[in-house]
Amino acid sequence: MKKMILAAAMLMAVQSSGAQQPAAATPRPAPVPGVIASHPDWPKANPEDVKSPEAIIQALSDTISGEAGKPRDWNRFKSLLVPGSGRMTIVRHSKTGAADLTILSTDDYQARAGNQTFYEKPIAYEKQSFGHMTHVYESYAIFHTPTDTTAQARGVNSWELLNDGTRYWILQIYWDTERPDNPIPAALAK
């Protein structure tokens, strides 16, 4: 009986050791260029604009601000965004129904902002990062002229940023405005 148990154990050991042998390596597919690499003609960013979350937020605020009908630097604007995927999303408040969204492509945003006079300035930030991802809540104020001291409106931007190891990129900006029933949180209202 001991010989039978020993033989069965040996057979099982031989079978399991064969099962643990590595399978023949399968060839890995060639890397496919990513979203960023597949747009070699995308405008190049000023390194100072993309060195930190605060720098890229300030650069975008500077770029979108201006007088109605006067040209803004839309190449600088695009250089801050992930090619082909940067988007702007506005939360629309309704007094009678559910909130809704307006989703704008970079081209949609350019057309809309270029027809308005406003100057956006960051107020405060709350930032969290994990790996290559950074999320920033940033409060902002909108002014009618660059020298105004009283804001026309305020709100909070929610930024999704990518740090590719060399710079920051904007994937998305999502925002809502301040209202009497929706004040800016104390941590962002300084």
Coordinates of N, CA and C in Angstrom, one line a residue:
M1 N 0.8 -1.2 0.0 CA 0.0 0.0 0.0 C 0.9 1.3 0.0
K2 N 2.0 1.2 0.8 CA 2.9 2.4 0.8 C 3.5 2.6 -0.5
K3 N 3.8 1.5 -1.2 CA 4.4 1.7 -2.6 C 3.4 2.3 -3.5
M4 N 2.1 2.0 -3.4 CA 1.1 2.6 -4.3 C 0.9 4.1 -4.0
I5 N 0.9 4.4 -2.8 CA 0.8 5.8 -2.4 C 2.0 6.6 -2.9
L6 N 3.2 6.0 -2.7 CA 4.4 6.7 -3.1 C 4.4 6.9 -4.6
A7 N 4.0 5.9 -5.4 CA 4.0 5.9 -6.9 C 3.0 7.0 -7.3
A8 N 1.8 7.1 -6.7 CA 0.8 8.1 -7.0 C 1.3 9.5 -6.7
A9 N 2.0 9.6 -5.6 CA 2.5 10.9 -5.3 C 3.6 11.4 -6.3
M10 N 4.4 10.4 -6.7 CA 5.5 10.7 -7.7 C 4.9 11.1 -9.0
L11 N 3.8 10.3 -9.4 CA 3.2 10.6 -10.7 C 2.5 12.0 -10.7
M12 N 1.9 12.4 -9.5 CA 1.3 13.7 -9.4 C 2.4 14.8 -9.4
A13 N 3.5 14.5 -8.8 CA 4.6 15.5 -8.8 C 5.2 15.8 -10.2
V14 N 5.3 14.7 -10.9 CA 5.8 14.8 -12.3 C 4.8 15.6 -13.2
Q15 N 3.5 15.2 -13.0 CA 2.5 15.9 -13.8 C 2.4 17.4 -13.4
S16 N 2.5 17.7 -12.1 CA 2.4 19.1 -11.8 C 3.6 19.9 -12.1
S17 N 4.8 19.3 -12.1 CA 6.0 20.0 -12.5 C 5.9 20.3 -14.0
G18 N 5.4 19.4 -14.7 CA 5.2 19.7 -16.2 C 4.2 20.8 -16.5
A19 N 3.2 20.9 -15.6 CA 2.2 21.9 -15.9 C 2.8 23.3 -15.5
Q20 N 3.8 23.3 -14.7 CA 4.3 24.6 -14.3 C 5.4 25.1 -15.2
Q21 N 5.8 24.3 -16.2 CA 6.8 24.8 -17.1 C 6.3 26.0 -17.9
P22 N 7.1 27.0 -18.1 CA 6.6 28.2 -18.8 C 6.2 27.8 -20.2
A23 N 5.1 28.4 -20.6 CA 4.6 28.2 -22.0 C 5.6 28.9 -22.9
A24 N 5.6 28.5 -24.2 CA 6.5 29.2 -25.2 C 6.0 30.7 -25.2
A25 N 7.0 31.6 -25.2 CA 6.7 33.0 -25.2 C 6.0 33.4 -26.5
T26 N 4.9 34.1 -26.4 CA 4.2 34.6 -27.6 C 4.8 36.0 -27.9
P27 N 5.0 36.3 -29.2 CA 5.6 37.6 -29.5 C 4.6 38.7 -29.1
R28 N 5.2 39.8 -28.5 CA 4.4 41.0 -28.1 C 4.1 41.8 -29.4
P29 N 2.9 42.3 -29.5 CA 2.7 43.2 -30.6 C 3.5 44.5 -30.5
A30 N 3.8 45.1 -31.7 CA 4.5 46.3 -31.7 C 3.7 47.4 -31.0
P31 N 4.4 48.3 -30.3 CA 3.6 49.4 -29.6 C 2.8 50.2 -30.6
V32 N 1.7 50.6 -30.2 CA 0.8 51.5 -31.0 C 1.0 52.9 -30.4
P33 N 1.3 53.9 -31.3 CA 1.5 55.3 -30.7 C 0.2 55.7 -29.9
G34 N 0.5 56.3 -28.8 CA -0.6 56.8 -28.0 C -1.3 58.0 -28.6
V35 N -2.3 58.5 -27.9 CA -3.0 59.7 -28.3 C -2.1 60.9 -28.5
I36 N -1.2 61.1 -27.6 CA -0.3 62.3 -27.8 C 0.7 62.1 -28.9
A37 N 1.3 60.9 -29.0 CA 2.4 60.6 -30.0 C 1.8 60.6 -31.4
S38 N 0.5 60.3 -31.5 CA -0.1 60.2 -32.8 C -0.6 61.5 -33.4
H39 N -0.2 62.6 -32.7 CA -0.5 64.0 -33.2 C 0.7 64.8 -33.3
P40 N 1.7 64.5 -34.2 CA 3.0 65.2 -34.2 C 2.8 66.6 -34.6
D41 N 1.7 67.0 -35.2 CA 1.6 68.4 -35.6 C 0.9 69.3 -34.6
W42 N 0.5 68.7 -33.4 CA -0.2 69.5 -32.4 C 0.8 70.6 -31.9
P43 N 0.2 71.8 -31.6 CA 1.1 72.9 -31.2 C 1.9 72.5 -29.9
K44 N 3.2 72.9 -29.9 CA 4.1 72.6 -28.8 C 3.8 73.7 -27.7
A45 N 3.9 73.2 -26.5 CA 3.6 74.1 -25.3 C 4.9 74.7 -24.9
N46 N 4.7 75.9 -24.3 CA 5.8 76.6 -23.6 C 6.1 75.7 -22.3
P47 N 7.3 75.3 -22.1 CA 7.6 74.4 -20.9 C 7.1 75.1 -19.6
E48 N 7.2 76.4 -19.5 CA 6.7 77.1 -18.3 C 5.2 77.0 -18.1
D49 N 4.5 76.8 -19.2 CA 3.0 76.7 -19.1 C 2.6 75.3 -18.5
V50 N 3.4 74.3 -18.6 CA 3.0 72.9 -18.4 C 3.9 72.2 -17.3
K51 N 4.6 73.0 -16.5 CA 5.5 72.4 -15.5 C 4.8 72.0 -14.2
S52 N 3.6 72.5 -13.9 CA 2.9 72.1 -12.7 C 1.4 72.3 -12.9
P53 N 0.6 71.7 -12.1 CA -0.9 71.9 -12.2 C -1.3 73.4 -12.1
E54 N -0.6 74.1 -11.2 CA -0.9 75.5 -11.1 C -0.5 76.3 -12.3
A55 N 0.6 76.0 -12.9 CA 1.1 76.6 -14.1 C 0.2 76.4 -15.3
I56 N -0.3 75.2 -15.5 CA -1.2 74.9 -16.6 C -2.5 75.6 -16.5
I57 N -3.0 75.6 -15.2 CA -4.3 76.3 -14.9 C -4.2 77.8 -15.2
Q58 N -3.1 78.4 -14.8 CA -2.9 79.8 -15.0 C -2.7 80.1 -16.5
A59 N -2.0 79.2 -17.2 CA -1.8 79.4 -18.7 C -3.2 79.3 -19.4
L60 N -4.0 78.4 -19.0 CA -5.3 78.3 -19.7 C -6.2 79.5 -19.3
S61 N -6.1 80.0 -18.1 CA -6.9 81.2 -17.7 C -6.4 82.4 -18.5
D62 N -5.1 82.5 -18.6 CA -4.6 83.6 -19.4 C -5.0 83.6 -20.9
T63 N -5.0 82.4 -21.4 CA -5.3 82.2 -22.8 C -6.7 82.4 -23.2
I64 N -7.7 82.0 -22.3 CA -9.1 82.1 -22.7 C -9.6 83.5 -22.4
S65 N -8.9 84.3 -21.6 CA -9.3 85.6 -21.2 C -9.1 86.6 -22.3
G66 N -10.0 87.6 -22.4 CA -9.7 88.6 -23.4 C -11.0 89.4 -23.8
E67 N -10.9 90.2 -24.8 CA -12.0 91.1 -25.3 C -12.7 90.3 -26.4
A68 N -14.0 90.5 -26.5 CA -14.8 89.9 -27.5 C -14.3 90.4 -28.9
G69 N -14.1 89.4 -29.8 CA -13.7 89.8 -31.1 C -12.2 90.0 -31.3
K70 N -11.5 90.1 -30.2 CA -10.0 90.2 -30.4 C -9.4 88.8 -30.3
P71 N -8.4 88.6 -31.2 CA -7.8 87.2 -31.2 C -7.2 86.8 -29.9
R72 N -7.4 85.6 -29.5 CA -6.7 85.0 -28.4 C -5.7 84.0 -29.0
D73 N -4.8 83.5 -28.2 CA -3.8 82.6 -28.7 C -4.3 81.2 -28.6
W74 N -5.0 80.8 -29.7 CA -5.7 79.5 -29.6 C -4.7 78.3 -29.8
N75 N -3.5 78.6 -30.5 CA -2.5 77.6 -30.5 C -1.9 77.3 -29.1
R76 N -1.7 78.3 -28.3 CA -1.3 78.1 -26.9 C -2.4 77.3 -26.2
F77 N -3.6 77.7 -26.4 CA -4.8 77.0 -25.7 C -4.7 75.5 -26.1
K78 N -4.6 75.2 -27.4 CA -4.5 73.8 -27.8 C -3.3 73.0 -27.2
S79 N -2.2 73.7 -27.1 CA -0.9 73.1 -26.7 C -1.0 72.6 -25.2
L80 N -2.0 73.1 -24.5 CA -2.2 72.7 -23.1 C -3.1 71.4 -23.0
L81 N -3.8 71.1 -24.0 CA -4.8 70.0 -24.0 C -4.3 68.7 -24.6
V82 N -4.7 67.6 -24.1 CA -4.4 66.3 -24.8 C -5.0 66.4 -26.2
P83 N -4.2 66.1 -27.2 CA -4.7 66.2 -28.6 C -6.0 65.4 -28.9
G84 N -7.0 66.1 -29.4 CA -8.2 65.4 -29.8 C -9.1 65.0 -28.7
S85 N -8.8 65.2 -27.4 CA -9.7 64.7 -26.4 C -9.9 65.7 -25.3
G86 N -9.2 66.8 -25.2 CA -9.5 67.8 -24.2 C -10.9 68.3 -24.4
R87 N -11.7 68.4 -23.3 CA -13.1 68.9 -23.5 C -13.4 69.7 -22.3
M88 N -14.4 70.6 -22.5 CA -14.9 71.5 -21.5 C -16.4 71.1 -21.3
T89 N -16.8 71.0 -20.0 CA -18.1 70.6 -19.7 C -18.7 71.6 -18.7
I90 N -19.8 72.2 -19.0 CA -20.5 73.2 -18.2 C -21.7 72.6 -17.5
V91 N -21.8 72.7 -16.2 CA -23.0 72.3 -15.5 C -24.0 73.4 -15.7
R92 N -25.2 73.1 -16.2 CA -26.2 74.1 -16.3 C -27.3 73.9 -15.2
H93 N -27.5 74.9 -14.5 CA -28.4 74.8 -13.3 C -29.8 75.2 -13.8
S94 N -30.8 74.4 -13.4 CA -32.2 74.7 -13.7 C -32.9 74.9 -12.4
K95 N -33.8 76.0 -12.4 CA -34.6 76.3 -11.2 C -35.8 75.4 -11.2
T96 N -36.2 74.8 -12.3 CA -37.4 74.0 -12.3 C -37.2 72.5 -12.5
G97 N -36.0 72.1 -12.9 CA -35.8 70.7 -13.2 C -34.4 70.2 -12.8
A98 N -34.0 69.1 -13.4 CA -32.6 68.6 -13.1 C -31.6 69.4 -13.8
A99 N -30.4 69.4 -13.2 CA -29.2 70.0 -13.8 C -28.9 69.3 -15.1
D100 N -28.3 70.0 -16.0 CA -27.9 69.4 -17.3 C -26.5 69.8 -17.6
L101 N -25.9 69.3 -18.7 CA -24.6 69.6 -19.1 C -24.5 70.2 -20.5
T102 N -23.5 71.1 -20.7 CA -23.2 71.5 -22.1 C -21.7 71.0 -22.3
I103 N -21.5 70.1 -23.2 CA -20.2 69.6 -23.5 C -19.6 70.2 -24.7
L104 N -18.4 70.9 -24.6 CA -17.8 71.6 -25.7 C -16.5 71.0 -26.1
S105 N -16.3 70.8 -27.4 CA -15.0 70.4 -27.9 C -14.1 71.7 -27.8
T106 N -12.8 71.5 -28.1 CA -11.9 72.7 -28.1 C -12.4 73.7 -29.1
D107 N -12.8 73.3 -30.3 CA -13.3 74.2 -31.3 C -14.5 74.9 -30.9
D108 N -15.5 74.2 -30.2 CA -16.7 74.8 -29.7 C -16.4 75.8 -28.7
Y109 N -15.4 75.5 -27.8 CA -15.1 76.5 -26.7 C -14.4 77.7 -27.3
Q110 N -13.6 77.6 -28.3 CA -12.9 78.7 -29.0 C -14.0 79.6 -29.5
A111 N -14.9 79.1 -30.3 CA -16.0 79.9 -30.9 C -16.8 80.6 -29.8
R112 N -17.1 80.0 -28.7 CA -17.9 80.6 -27.7 C -17.1 81.7 -26.9
A113 N -15.9 81.3 -26.5 CA -15.1 82.3 -25.7 C -14.7 83.5 -26.5
G114 N -14.4 83.3 -27.8 CA -13.9 84.3 -28.6 C -14.9 85.4 -28.8
N115 N -16.2 85.2 -28.6 CA -17.3 86.1 -28.7 C -17.7 86.8 -27.4
Q116 N -16.9 86.6 -26.4 CA -17.3 87.1 -25.0 C -16.1 87.9 -24.5
T117 N -16.4 88.9 -23.7 CA -15.3 89.6 -23.0 C -15.4 89.1 -21.5
F118 N -14.2 88.5 -21.1 CA -14.1 88.1 -19.7 C -12.7 87.9 -19.4
Y119 N -12.3 88.0 -18.1 CA -11.0 87.7 -17.6 C -11.1 86.7 -16.4
E120 N -10.6 85.5 -16.6 CA -10.8 84.5 -15.5 C -9.5 84.5 -14.7
K121 N -9.6 84.4 -13.4 CA -8.4 84.4 -12.5 C -8.7 83.3 -11.5
P122 N -7.7 82.4 -11.3 CA -7.7 81.4 -10.3 C -7.8 82.0 -8.9
I123 N -8.5 81.4 -7.9 CA -8.5 81.9 -6.6 C -7.8 80.9 -5.7
A124 N -8.1 79.7 -5.6 CA -7.5 78.7 -4.7 C -7.6 77.3 -5.4
Y125 N -6.8 76.4 -4.8 CA -6.7 75.0 -5.4 C -6.7 74.0 -4.3
E126 N -7.3 72.8 -4.6 CA -7.2 71.6 -3.8 C -6.8 70.5 -4.9
K127 N -5.6 69.9 -4.6 CA -5.0 69.0 -5.6 C -4.7 67.6 -5.0
Q128 N -5.0 66.6 -5.8 CA -4.6 65.2 -5.4 C -4.0 64.5 -6.6
S129 N -2.9 63.8 -6.4 CA -2.3 63.1 -7.5 C -2.1 61.6 -7.1
F130 N -2.2 60.8 -8.1 CA -1.9 59.4 -8.0 C -1.3 58.9 -9.3
G131 N 0.0 58.4 -9.2 CA 0.7 58.0 -10.5 C 0.8 59.2 -11.4
H132 N 0.3 59.0 -12.6 CA 0.3 60.0 -13.7 C -0.9 60.9 -13.6
M133 N -1.9 60.6 -12.8 CA -3.1 61.4 -12.7 C -3.1 62.5 -11.7
T134 N -3.7 63.6 -12.0 CA -3.9 64.7 -11.0 C -5.3 65.2 -11.2
H135 N -5.9 65.4 -10.1 CA -7.3 66.0 -10.0 C -7.1 67.3 -9.2
V136 N -7.6 68.4 -9.8 CA -7.6 69.7 -9.1 C -9.0 70.3 -9.1
Y137 N -9.4 70.7 -7.9 CA -10.6 71.6 -7.7 C -9.9 73.0 -7.6
E138 N -10.4 73.8 -8.5 CA -9.8 75.2 -8.5 C -11.0 76.2 -8.5
S139 N -11.0 77.1 -7.6 CA -12.1 78.1 -7.6 C -11.5 79.3 -8.5
Y140 N -12.5 79.9 -9.2 CA -12.1 81.0 -10.1 C -13.0 82.2 -9.9
A141 N -12.6 83.3 -10.4 CA -13.4 84.5 -10.5 C -13.4 85.1 -11.9
I142 N -14.5 85.6 -12.4 CA -14.6 86.2 -13.7 C -14.8 87.7 -13.5
F143 N -13.9 88.4 -14.3 CA -14.0 89.9 -14.2 C -14.3 90.4 -15.6
H144 N -14.9 91.6 -15.7 CA -15.2 92.3 -17.0 C -13.9 92.9 -17.6
T145 N -13.0 93.4 -16.8 CA -11.8 93.9 -17.3 C -10.6 93.4 -16.5
P146 N -9.4 93.4 -17.0 CA -8.3 92.8 -16.2 C -8.0 93.6 -14.9
T147 N -8.5 94.8 -14.8 CA -8.2 95.6 -13.6 C -9.3 95.6 -12.6
D148 N -10.5 95.0 -12.9 CA -11.6 95.0 -12.0 C -11.2 94.3 -10.7
T149 N -11.8 94.8 -9.6 CA -11.5 94.1 -8.3 C -12.8 93.4 -7.8
T150 N -13.9 93.6 -8.4 CA -15.1 92.9 -8.0 C -15.5 91.9 -9.1
A151 N -15.6 90.7 -8.7 CA -15.9 89.6 -9.7 C -17.4 89.7 -10.2
Q152 N -17.6 89.4 -11.5 CA -18.9 89.3 -12.0 C -19.5 88.0 -11.6
A153 N -18.7 86.9 -11.6 CA -19.1 85.6 -11.2 C -18.0 84.8 -10.7
R154 N -18.3 83.8 -9.9 CA -17.3 82.9 -9.4 C -17.8 81.4 -9.6
G155 N -16.9 80.5 -9.5 CA -17.3 79.1 -9.6 C -16.1 78.2 -9.3
V156 N -16.3 76.9 -9.5 CA -15.3 75.9 -9.3 C -15.1 75.1 -10.6
N157 N -13.8 75.0 -11.0 CA -13.4 74.1 -12.1 C -12.9 72.8 -11.5
S158 N -13.3 71.7 -12.1 CA -12.7 70.4 -11.8 C -11.9 70.0 -12.9
W159 N -10.6 69.9 -12.7 CA -9.6 69.6 -13.7 C -9.1 68.1 -13.6
E160 N -9.0 67.5 -14.8 CA -8.4 66.2 -14.9 C -7.1 66.4 -15.7
L161 N -5.9 66.1 -15.1 CA -4.7 66.4 -15.7 C -3.9 65.1 -15.8
L162 N -3.0 65.0 -16.8 CA -2.1 63.9 -17.0 C -0.7 64.5 -16.9
N163 N 0.2 63.8 -16.1 CA 1.6 64.1 -16.1 C 2.3 63.0 -16.8
D164 N 2.8 63.2 -18.0 CA 3.4 62.1 -18.8 C 4.9 61.9 -18.4
G165 N 5.3 62.5 -17.4 CA 6.7 62.4 -17.0 C 7.6 63.6 -17.5
T166 N 7.1 64.3 -18.4 CA 7.8 65.5 -18.9 C 7.0 66.8 -18.8
R167 N 5.7 66.7 -18.7 CA 4.8 67.9 -18.6 C 3.4 67.4 -18.2
Y168 N 2.6 68.5 -17.9 CA 1.2 68.2 -17.6 C 0.4 68.5 -18.9
W169 N -0.7 67.7 -19.0 CA -1.7 67.9 -20.1 C -3.1 68.0 -19.5
I170 N -4.0 68.8 -20.1 CA -5.4 68.8 -19.6 C -6.2 67.8 -20.4
L171 N -6.9 66.9 -19.7 CA -7.8 66.0 -20.3 C -9.2 66.6 -20.3
Q172 N -9.6 67.2 -19.2 CA -11.0 67.8 -19.1 C -11.0 68.8 -18.1
I173 N -11.9 69.8 -18.3 CA -12.3 70.8 -17.3 C -13.8 70.7 -17.2
Y174 N -14.3 70.7 -16.0 CA -15.7 70.5 -15.8 C -16.1 71.6 -14.7
W175 N -17.1 72.4 -14.9 CA -17.3 73.5 -14.0 C -18.7 73.8 -13.7
D176 N -18.9 74.4 -12.5 CA -20.2 74.9 -12.1 C -20.0 76.2 -11.5
T177 N -21.0 77.1 -11.5 CA -20.9 78.4 -11.0 C -21.5 78.6 -9.6
E178 N -21.0 79.6 -8.9 CA -21.5 79.9 -7.6 C -22.9 80.6 -7.7
R179 N -23.8 80.2 -6.8 CA -25.1 80.7 -6.7 C -25.5 80.8 -5.2
P180 N -26.5 81.6 -4.9 CA -26.9 81.7 -3.4 C -27.0 80.3 -2.8
D181 N -27.6 79.3 -3.5 CA -27.8 78.0 -2.9 C -26.6 77.1 -3.2
N182 N -25.5 77.6 -3.8 CA -24.4 76.8 -4.2 C -23.1 77.6 -4.0
P183 N -22.8 78.0 -2.7 CA -21.6 78.8 -2.5 C -20.3 78.0 -2.7
I184 N -19.2 78.7 -3.0 CA -17.9 78.1 -3.1 C -17.6 77.5 -1.7
P185 N -17.1 76.3 -1.6 CA -16.6 75.8 -0.3 C -15.6 76.7 0.3
A186 N -15.6 76.7 1.6 CA -14.7 77.6 2.4 C -13.2 77.4 2.0
A187 N -12.8 76.2 1.8 CA -11.4 75.9 1.5 C -11.0 76.5 0.2
L188 N -12.0 76.8 -0.7 CA -11.7 77.3 -2.0 C -12.1 78.8 -2.2
A189 N -12.6 79.4 -1.1 CA -13.1 80.8 -1.2 C -12.2 81.9 -0.7
K190 N -10.9 81.6 -0.4 CA -10.0 82.6 0.2 C -9.8 83.8 -0.7

